[in-house]
Coordinates of C-alpha atoms and ligand atoms in Angstrom, one line a residue:
X1 CA 55.3 130.2 154.7
X2 CA 58.2 129.6 152.5
X3 CA 57.0 126.1 152.0
X4 CA 53.5 127.4 151.1
X5 CA 54.8 129.7 148.4
X6 CA 57.0 126.9 147.0
X7 CA 53.9 124.7 146.8
X8 CA 51.9 127.5 145.1
X9 CA 54.7 128.0 142.6
X10 CA 54.9 124.3 141.7
X11 CA 51.2 124.0 141.4
X12 CA 51.0 126.8 139.0
X13 CA 54.0 125.4 137.0
X14 CA 52.3 122.0 136.5
X15 CA 48.7 122.9 136.3
X16 CA 49.0 124.1 132.7
X17 CA 50.5 120.8 131.6
X18 CA 48.2 118.0 130.4
X19 CA 48.6 115.1 132.8
X20 CA 50.5 117.4 135.1
X21 CA 49.1 116.0 138.4
X22 CA 51.6 113.1 138.8
X23 CA 54.6 115.2 137.8
X24 CA 53.5 117.8 140.3
X25 CA 53.2 115.3 143.1
X26 CA 56.7 113.9 142.3
X27 CA 58.1 117.5 142.1
X28 CA 56.6 118.2 145.6
X29 CA 58.0 115.1 147.1
X30 CA 61.4 115.6 145.5
X31 CA 61.7 119.1 146.9
X32 CA 60.0 118.8 150.3
X33 CA 60.5 115.1 151.0
X34 CA 56.8 114.5 151.2
X35 CA 53.5 115.8 149.8
X36 CA 52.0 117.8 152.7
X37 CA 48.3 117.3 153.5
X38 CA 48.0 121.1 153.5
X39 CA 48.7 121.2 149.8
X40 CA 45.7 119.0 148.9
X41 CA 43.1 121.8 148.6
X42 CA 45.3 123.9 146.3
X43 CA 46.1 120.9 144.1
X44 CA 42.5 119.8 143.9
X45 CA 41.4 123.3 142.9
X46 CA 44.2 123.6 140.3
X47 CA 43.3 120.3 138.6
X48 CA 39.5 120.6 139.1
X49 CA 39.4 117.5 141.2
X50 CA 37.9 116.8 144.6
X51 CA 40.2 116.6 147.6
X52 CA 39.2 112.9 147.9
X53 CA 40.4 112.3 144.3
X54 CA 43.8 113.9 145.0
X55 CA 44.1 111.8 148.2
X56 CA 43.1 108.7 146.2
X57 CA 46.0 109.3 143.7
X58 CA 48.4 109.8 146.6
X59 CA 47.5 106.6 148.3
X60 CA 47.4 104.6 145.1
X61 CA 51.1 105.3 144.5
X62 CA 52.9 104.0 147.5
X63 CA 55.9 106.1 146.8
X64 CA 54.2 109.2 148.1
X65 CA 54.4 110.1 151.7
X66 CA 52.2 112.6 153.5
X67 CA 54.5 113.3 156.4
X68 CA 58.2 114.3 156.6
X69 CA 60.5 111.4 156.5
X70 CA 62.0 110.3 159.9
X71 CA 65.5 111.4 160.6
X72 CA 66.8 107.8 160.1
X73 CA 65.7 105.3 157.5
X74 CA 66.2 101.7 158.4
X75 CA 65.6 98.9 155.8
X76 CA 65.7 95.5 157.3
X77 CA 66.1 92.6 154.8
X78 CA 63.2 90.2 155.1
X79 CA 64.1 87.9 152.2
X80 CA 65.0 84.2 152.7
X81 CA 68.7 84.2 153.6
X82 CA 68.2 86.9 156.2
X83 CA 65.0 85.3 157.5
X84 CA 66.9 82.1 158.1
X85 CA 69.6 84.0 160.0
X86 CA 67.2 85.7 162.4
X87 CA 65.9 88.9 160.7
X88 CA 62.5 88.3 162.3
X89 CA 64.0 88.3 165.8
X90 CA 65.8 91.6 164.9
X91 CA 62.5 93.1 163.7
X92 CA 60.8 92.1 167.0
X93 CA 63.6 93.6 168.9
X94 CA 63.4 96.8 167.0
X95 CA 59.6 97.0 167.6
X96 CA 60.1 96.4 171.3
X97 CA 62.9 98.9 171.6
X98 CA 61.5 101.8 169.6
X99 CA 57.7 101.4 169.9
X100 CA 57.2 101.3 166.1
X101 CA 53.7 102.1 165.0
X102 CA 51.9 100.3 162.1
X103 CA 53.6 102.6 159.6
X104 CA 57.0 101.6 161.0
X105 CA 57.8 104.9 162.7
X106 CA 59.3 105.0 166.1
X107 CA 57.4 106.8 168.9
X108 CA 59.9 109.7 168.9
X109 CA 59.7 110.1 165.1
X110 CA 63.4 109.5 164.8
X111 CA 63.4 106.2 163.0
X112 CA 61.4 104.7 160.2
X113 CA 61.6 100.9 159.5
X114 CA 60.7 99.4 156.2
X115 CA 61.3 95.9 154.8
X116 CA 63.5 95.3 151.8
X117 CA 63.7 92.0 149.9
X118 CA 67.4 91.2 149.5
X119 CA 70.3 93.6 149.8
X120 CA 72.7 91.4 147.9
X121 CA 74.5 90.5 151.1
X122 CA 72.9 87.1 151.6
X123 CA 76.3 85.5 152.5
X124 CA 76.6 87.9 155.4
X125 CA 73.0 87.6 156.6
X126 CA 71.2 89.1 158.4
X127 CA 71.6 92.5 156.7
X128 CA 70.1 95.9 156.9
X129 CA 70.6 99.4 155.5
X130 CA 70.7 102.3 157.9
X131 CA 70.5 105.6 156.1
X132 CA 71.8 104.0 153.0
X133 CA 74.8 102.2 154.7
X134 CA 74.9 98.4 154.6
X135 CA 75.4 96.6 157.9
X136 CA 75.8 92.8 157.7
X137 CA 75.9 89.9 160.2
X138 CA 73.8 92.0 162.5
X139 CA 73.2 90.5 165.9
X140 CA 71.2 91.9 168.8
X141 CA 74.2 93.7 170.2
X142 CA 75.0 95.3 166.9
X143 CA 71.4 96.3 166.4
X144 CA 71.3 97.9 169.8
X145 CA 74.5 99.9 169.1
X146 CA 73.0 101.1 165.8
X147 CA 69.8 102.1 167.5
X148 CA 71.6 104.0 170.2
X149 CA 73.0 106.3 167.5
X150 CA 69.5 106.9 166.1
X151 CA 67.3 107.5 169.0
X152 CA 67.5 110.3 171.4
Ligands
FES1 FE1 69.0 89.4 152.9 FE2 69.9 88.7 150.5 S1 68.4 87.8 151.7 S2 70.6 90.2 151.8

């Protein structure tokens, strides 16, 4: 309910602004971490759009997410130096261990995997970021240890 009134307040703040739709969506994502599906009807009404049009805008900009972020964010480097040092095998191990779906979320919702293209740690490949922290020269054992801390 608190979230709903926050959404309503933001919608009314931005609806008066010309071109207010994108700033509103960014404001929602900044505050809530995502743009809830449940907000679509209100947004559509406020901006005189169809719900499909609002969803179209949301899916056009890949930055927007429609579900809360997972507890842990893992960005595995898939650029050349890391590829040559085995990042693909790490990705496969991750998928096997965590049951990632097509969107890169683990079955328990605790972990989200996304690729990144070079973390500036090529000399210490393969590299990954877990919740913003860089881990380099990651091998299977190190990956398992990191995962153990993430998954219930
Ligand atoms: Fe992976 Fe540069 S290629 S850190």
